[in-house]
XYZ file of C-alpha atoms in Angstrom:
396
model
C 37.156 27.930 -62.711
C 38.407 24.534 -61.647
C 39.775 26.084 -58.433
C 36.348 27.654 -57.734
C 34.606 24.392 -58.309
C 37.053 22.593 -56.025
C 36.621 25.252 -53.365
C 32.811 24.878 -53.516
C 33.099 21.122 -53.244
C 35.417 21.323 -50.226
C 33.041 23.711 -48.522
C 30.154 21.362 -49.122
C 32.044 18.424 -47.773
C 33.018 20.421 -44.666
C 29.474 21.344 -44.022
C 28.263 17.767 -44.556
C 31.019 16.579 -42.201
C 29.980 19.028 -39.467
C 26.300 17.998 -39.892
C 27.300 14.270 -39.638
C 29.345 14.890 -36.439
C 26.460 16.849 -34.920
C 24.011 14.066 -35.699
C 26.335 11.504 -34.223
C 26.797 13.501 -31.134
C 23.132 13.827 -30.617
C 22.585 10.079 -31.131
C 25.344 9.384 -28.665
C 23.841 11.811 -26.045
C 20.448 10.258 -26.485
C 21.944 6.779 -26.052
C 23.715 7.741 -22.845
C 20.617 9.428 -21.598
C 18.638 6.245 -22.275
C 21.157 3.951 -20.568
C 21.333 6.202 -17.469
C 17.582 5.859 -17.047
C 16.910 2.204 -17.956
C 18.419 -1.210 -18.139
C 17.874 -3.937 -20.676
C 16.165 -6.287 -18.182
C 15.050 -6.598 -14.445
C 18.630 -6.551 -13.251
C 22.193 -5.322 -14.237
C 25.577 -6.849 -13.647
C 24.365 -10.432 -14.370
C 27.202 -12.895 -13.927
C 26.676 -15.974 -15.964
C 28.475 -18.156 -13.470
C 26.004 -17.067 -10.745
C 23.029 -18.735 -12.173
C 24.880 -22.029 -12.311
C 26.249 -21.774 -8.714
C 23.150 -20.283 -7.016
C 19.835 -22.141 -6.990
C 17.998 -18.902 -6.057
C 19.552 -17.182 -9.114
C 18.488 -20.080 -11.309
C 14.929 -19.607 -10.226
C 14.901 -15.886 -11.240
C 12.411 -15.295 -14.054
C 14.852 -13.802 -16.371
C 16.901 -17.004 -16.529
C 13.829 -18.541 -18.357
C 14.878 -22.098 -17.451
C 11.198 -23.050 -17.627
C 9.554 -21.865 -20.863
C 6.800 -19.310 -20.678
C 3.561 -21.134 -19.751
C 0.655 -21.059 -22.252
C -1.584 -20.577 -19.138
C -0.455 -16.901 -19.190
C -0.957 -16.699 -23.007
C -4.132 -14.657 -22.861
C -2.417 -12.175 -20.388
C 0.616 -11.603 -22.568
C -1.441 -11.285 -25.759
C -3.664 -8.589 -24.121
C -0.549 -6.683 -23.084
C 1.113 -6.939 -26.514
C -2.086 -6.040 -28.330
C -2.511 -2.935 -26.276
C 1.022 -1.786 -27.071
C 0.537 -2.409 -30.858
C -2.872 -0.810 -30.996
C -3.922 2.772 -31.261
C -5.519 2.673 -27.736
C -5.227 6.121 -26.234
C -4.417 4.518 -22.831
C -0.654 4.874 -22.306
C -0.312 3.096 -18.876
C -1.024 -0.493 -18.009
C -1.034 -1.976 -14.575
C -0.027 -5.552 -13.760
C -0.917 -6.686 -10.224
C -0.325 -9.869 -8.347
C 1.080 -11.314 -5.205
C 4.768 -11.948 -4.865
C 5.675 -15.020 -6.842
C 2.632 -15.096 -9.212
C 4.775 -14.394 -12.361
C 4.512 -10.548 -12.939
C 8.160 -10.208 -14.021
C 8.079 -13.316 -16.250
C 4.945 -11.890 -17.979
C 6.684 -8.559 -18.564
C 9.766 -10.337 -19.952
C 7.720 -12.299 -22.414
C 5.811 -9.209 -23.620
C 9.131 -7.166 -23.922
C 10.733 -10.077 -25.854
C 7.830 -10.206 -28.328
C 7.820 -6.424 -28.851
C 11.716 -6.295 -29.181
C 11.519 -8.655 -32.070
C 9.032 -6.291 -33.746
C 11.401 -3.367 -33.468
C 10.302 -1.881 -30.100
C 12.807 -0.353 -27.681
C 12.079 -1.812 -24.235
C 13.605 -0.423 -21.118
C 13.318 -1.376 -17.416
C 13.328 1.812 -15.471
C 16.078 2.307 -12.930
C 14.979 3.245 -9.440
C 14.494 6.926 -9.093
C 14.832 7.361 -12.869
C 11.185 7.108 -13.992
C 10.764 10.726 -15.129
C 14.235 10.659 -16.729
C 13.126 7.502 -18.652
C 10.252 9.275 -20.376
C 12.575 12.174 -21.385
C 15.059 9.653 -22.665
C 12.343 7.876 -24.699
C 11.361 11.220 -26.149
C 14.964 11.936 -27.249
C 14.985 8.572 -29.002
C 11.503 9.022 -30.542
C 12.724 8.600 -34.024
C 14.106 5.089 -33.323
C 10.725 3.475 -33.056
C 8.034 2.775 -30.455
C 9.078 2.515 -26.763
C 7.905 0.407 -23.913
C 8.998 1.450 -20.314
C 8.603 -1.173 -17.573
C 8.474 -0.175 -13.872
C 8.787 -3.422 -11.960
C 7.973 -3.405 -8.182
C 6.399 0.062 -8.689
C 4.899 -0.028 -5.184
C 8.425 -0.133 -3.597
C 10.021 2.687 -5.595
C 11.939 4.930 -3.243
C 10.616 8.270 -4.618
C 6.886 8.412 -5.265
C 7.327 11.986 -6.636
C 9.476 10.563 -9.398
C 6.794 8.093 -10.426
C 4.231 10.960 -10.331
C 6.481 13.076 -12.579
C 6.742 10.163 -14.964
C 2.948 9.793 -15.270
C 2.535 13.559 -15.755
C 5.276 13.466 -18.510
C 3.484 10.539 -20.150
C 0.176 12.316 -20.139
C 1.809 15.363 -21.792
C 3.489 13.541 -24.604
C 1.896 14.329 -28.051
C -0.531 11.770 -29.452
C 1.804 10.771 -32.303
C 4.600 9.599 -29.808
C 4.301 5.737 -29.502
C 5.170 5.308 -25.840
C 3.702 2.747 -23.522
C 4.310 2.350 -19.695
C 3.671 -0.706 -17.637
C 3.844 -0.687 -13.880
C 3.933 -3.981 -11.951
C 3.025 -4.155 -8.306
C 1.544 -6.403 -5.725
C -1.505 -4.244 -5.570
C -2.617 -0.795 -6.642
C -4.116 0.358 -3.338
C -3.370 3.366 -1.255
C -0.036 4.104 -2.708
C -1.507 4.418 -6.251
C -4.061 6.878 -5.130
C -1.348 8.891 -3.374
C 0.678 8.765 -6.588
C -2.178 10.203 -8.665
C -2.598 13.005 -6.137
C 1.082 13.972 -6.579
C 0.663 14.460 -10.426
C 0.279 17.788 -12.100
C -3.534 18.447 -12.024
C -3.764 19.104 -15.679
C -1.720 15.905 -16.491
C -3.882 13.967 -14.047
C -7.040 15.046 -15.829
C -5.553 14.154 -19.283
C -4.219 10.695 -18.311
C -6.598 8.002 -19.512
C -7.508 5.341 -16.961
C -4.937 2.528 -17.261
C -5.564 -0.947 -18.540
C -4.961 -3.660 -16.005
C -4.094 -7.334 -15.559
C -4.438 -9.234 -12.246
C -2.398 -12.365 -11.864
C -3.562 -15.218 -9.619
C -1.943 -18.622 -9.084
C -1.671 -20.479 -12.341
C -2.950 -23.785 -11.223
C -6.689 -23.998 -10.755
C -6.476 -26.971 -8.442
C -3.857 -29.173 -6.734
C -3.514 -31.551 -9.727
C -2.941 -28.572 -12.004
C -0.287 -27.317 -9.594
C 1.311 -30.697 -9.662
C 1.577 -30.594 -13.368
C 3.179 -27.224 -13.342
C 5.720 -28.602 -10.823
C 6.454 -31.733 -12.962
C 7.014 -29.615 -15.997
C 9.456 -27.452 -14.073
C 11.280 -30.457 -12.714
C 11.940 -31.668 -16.242
C 13.410 -28.397 -17.404
C 15.545 -27.906 -14.270
C 16.805 -31.469 -14.524
C 17.881 -30.665 -18.046
C 19.364 -27.377 -16.809
C 21.521 -29.096 -14.229
C 22.485 -31.924 -16.649
C 20.597 -34.771 -14.974
C 17.585 -37.005 -15.319
C 14.357 -35.852 -13.831
C 13.539 -37.693 -10.645
C 10.276 -39.491 -10.024
C 8.752 -37.173 -7.489
C 5.518 -35.889 -6.099
C 5.366 -32.594 -4.277
C 3.212 -32.572 -1.236
C 1.909 -29.775 1.028
C 0.848 -27.596 -1.772
C -2.587 -25.914 -2.462
C -4.222 -24.280 -5.375
C -2.901 -20.962 -3.942
C 0.838 -22.056 -3.944
C 2.530 -19.334 -6.147
C 4.442 -20.447 -9.286
C 7.718 -19.070 -7.843
C 7.640 -21.657 -4.986
C 6.625 -24.454 -7.370
C 9.635 -23.645 -9.560
C 11.949 -23.234 -6.610
C 10.919 -26.627 -5.282
C 11.350 -28.148 -8.721
C 14.852 -26.673 -8.928
C 15.810 -28.000 -5.576
C 14.458 -31.489 -6.364
C 16.169 -31.655 -9.665
C 19.483 -30.366 -8.173
C 19.463 -32.675 -5.169
C 17.964 -35.673 -6.907
C 15.012 -35.976 -4.439
C 12.449 -38.643 -5.215
C 9.186 -40.063 -3.910
C 6.782 -37.854 -1.950
C 8.669 -34.538 -1.077
C 7.006 -31.920 1.123
C 7.461 -28.442 -0.452
C 8.811 -27.239 2.888
C 11.699 -29.850 2.650
C 12.441 -28.928 -0.982
C 12.643 -25.229 -0.111
C 14.708 -25.898 3.025
C 17.251 -27.871 0.972
C 17.390 -25.020 -1.602
C 18.193 -22.543 1.108
C 20.792 -24.818 2.725
C 22.526 -25.102 -0.716
C 22.424 -21.364 -1.114
C 24.124 -20.941 2.314
C 26.808 -23.491 1.385
C 27.513 -21.505 -1.793
C 27.619 -18.228 0.160
C 30.268 -19.686 2.454
C 32.345 -21.046 -0.416
C 32.139 -17.890 -2.403
C 32.889 -15.740 0.609
C 35.968 -17.743 1.346
C 37.185 -17.184 -2.263
C 36.892 -13.424 -1.512
C 38.637 -13.731 1.870
C 35.508 -12.835 3.682
C 35.640 -14.962 6.822
C 32.543 -14.198 8.795
C 30.508 -17.042 10.301
C 27.250 -18.085 8.640
C 24.947 -16.240 11.023
C 26.724 -12.974 10.162
C 26.361 -13.793 6.388
C 22.697 -14.581 6.861
C 22.073 -11.202 8.595
C 24.094 -9.381 5.942
C 22.062 -11.077 3.078
C 18.884 -10.099 4.966
C 19.986 -6.519 5.117
C 21.012 -6.473 1.471
C 17.688 -7.847 0.319
C 15.466 -5.814 2.643
C 17.316 -2.462 2.745
C 20.022 -2.370 0.190
C 22.297 0.624 -0.302
C 23.207 3.396 -2.590
C 26.849 2.801 -2.279
C 29.505 0.775 -0.348
C 29.964 3.475 2.332
C 26.300 3.512 3.102
C 26.092 -0.271 3.474
C 29.174 -0.464 5.634
C 27.414 1.976 8.084
C 24.353 -0.186 7.939
C 26.266 -3.433 8.584
C 27.478 -1.995 11.906
C 23.968 -2.296 13.192
C 23.847 -6.058 12.721
C 24.574 -8.555 15.416
C 28.249 -9.460 15.558
C 29.509 -6.602 13.374
C 29.347 -3.506 15.629
C 33.115 -3.637 16.492
C 34.437 -4.992 13.217
C 37.144 -2.942 11.513
C 36.146 -0.897 8.438
C 38.273 -2.920 6.150
C 36.519 -6.130 6.984
C 33.153 -4.503 6.599
C 34.172 -3.100 3.285
C 35.194 -6.485 2.145
C 31.850 -7.925 3.198
C 29.950 -5.109 1.396
C 31.947 -5.688 -1.746
C 31.330 -9.410 -1.590
C 27.641 -8.896 -1.335
C 27.738 -6.424 -4.293
C 29.153 -9.068 -6.602
C 27.317 -12.017 -5.264
C 24.044 -11.437 -7.239
C 22.951 -9.190 -10.078
C 21.480 -5.942 -8.803
C 17.847 -4.818 -9.484
C 17.103 -1.418 -11.061
C 20.810 -0.418 -11.503
C 21.137 0.005 -7.742
C 24.569 -0.531 -6.044
C 23.031 -3.074 -3.710
C 19.582 -4.511 -4.233
C 20.080 -8.235 -4.971
C 17.991 -9.558 -7.829
C 16.231 -12.475 -6.128
C 12.741 -13.975 -6.356
C 10.835 -11.821 -3.803
C 8.622 -14.548 -2.566
C 11.626 -16.876 -1.693
C 13.784 -14.097 -0.297
C 10.976 -13.066 2.023
C 10.449 -16.600 3.035
C 14.181 -17.107 3.787
C 14.350 -13.806 5.818
C 11.330 -14.657 7.852
C 12.980 -17.971 8.918
C 16.135 -15.999 9.889
C 14.083 -13.510 11.927
C 12.165 -16.265 13.712
C 15.301 -17.815 14.959
C 17.069 -14.614 15.900
C 14.903 -12.281 17.876
C 17.413 -9.475 17.785
C 17.544 -9.273 14.071
C 14.344 -7.256 13.373
C 15.406 -4.231 15.595
C 18.935 -4.426 14.111
C 17.529 -4.268 10.576
C 15.184 -1.417 11.499
C 18.103 0.577 12.964
C 20.177 -0.067 9.742
C 17.282 1.104 7.518
C 17.312 4.446 9.315
C 20.989 5.182 8.385
C 21.672 7.209 5.162
């Protein structure tokens, strides 16, 4: 009898052990699927040293050097309230010009919800539909927020359409919210809706929306935002805030430029009346100096004009892998006849220089407004660069 009891116990333990391993395997599979589809923030591969060496990286919204502004309080509260509520709308749109604070708003909302037990994921490029499937696999782990930043520049509109269709088809009890951020929701949005499954399109509730405009209502208000940022950046860089007034700004100057100017002023110790153009110019000059120093550490010995063109190509075009970017680099001025080894070294240096957006191999995580301003200045001084970049973009 004792043997029989022990035998039954052993069988029960074996069955429980098998069940435990199966559950663990399912959890591990769900976690891997989730991590393949989303990142924990706007960028991946963040190097802590980068944000202290690079002024541009220090201005990135996820560095949060300047605390979230109460002027955006109503916007973040509306977004968080929608997520918490039983509102049948599952999609929310956040629109605003480059540099108006879309990513910072989303970071703040995600932070608040994470503290309440939400699982928040920033969708990798080309993985939007997979992200919904991954969220469904982890449905038992609490409510989920999926963020699609720069939705209007996603490489595969069909993937976003499939995402929206999948969201529309999720059962009502699934607590899933999707936020898409873009500069506008014009023609590309209409085209996206047309790509959706017709039944899903009919079932998807009209999304909620937030439209961000410049934060300061007038020039004095903008000046106050700048001064606040100067204080925080001075503390970040370990110095005293200079007595400075920023000139050349309007009520339409985006917050990204105000913060960049503040970082530059604090870093360089500029004082008195400082034109915003000068502050930003000094920021870009510091960045170029850092590029040259860091490139030398990696034994990348190209002159500054080549580094400038390569940075422009990385920011505007990017690449899926090193081999693709090496092919694209050959289109740039001064690189057509460079040996493969040198171009590979240049590509690898660019890959590690900044964190990458959306889990891409090369898509530098930089404030878009500032990156575009810098690239425009490069293009203005080098007439051959636009056609070279266009040729590079055509290479797969």
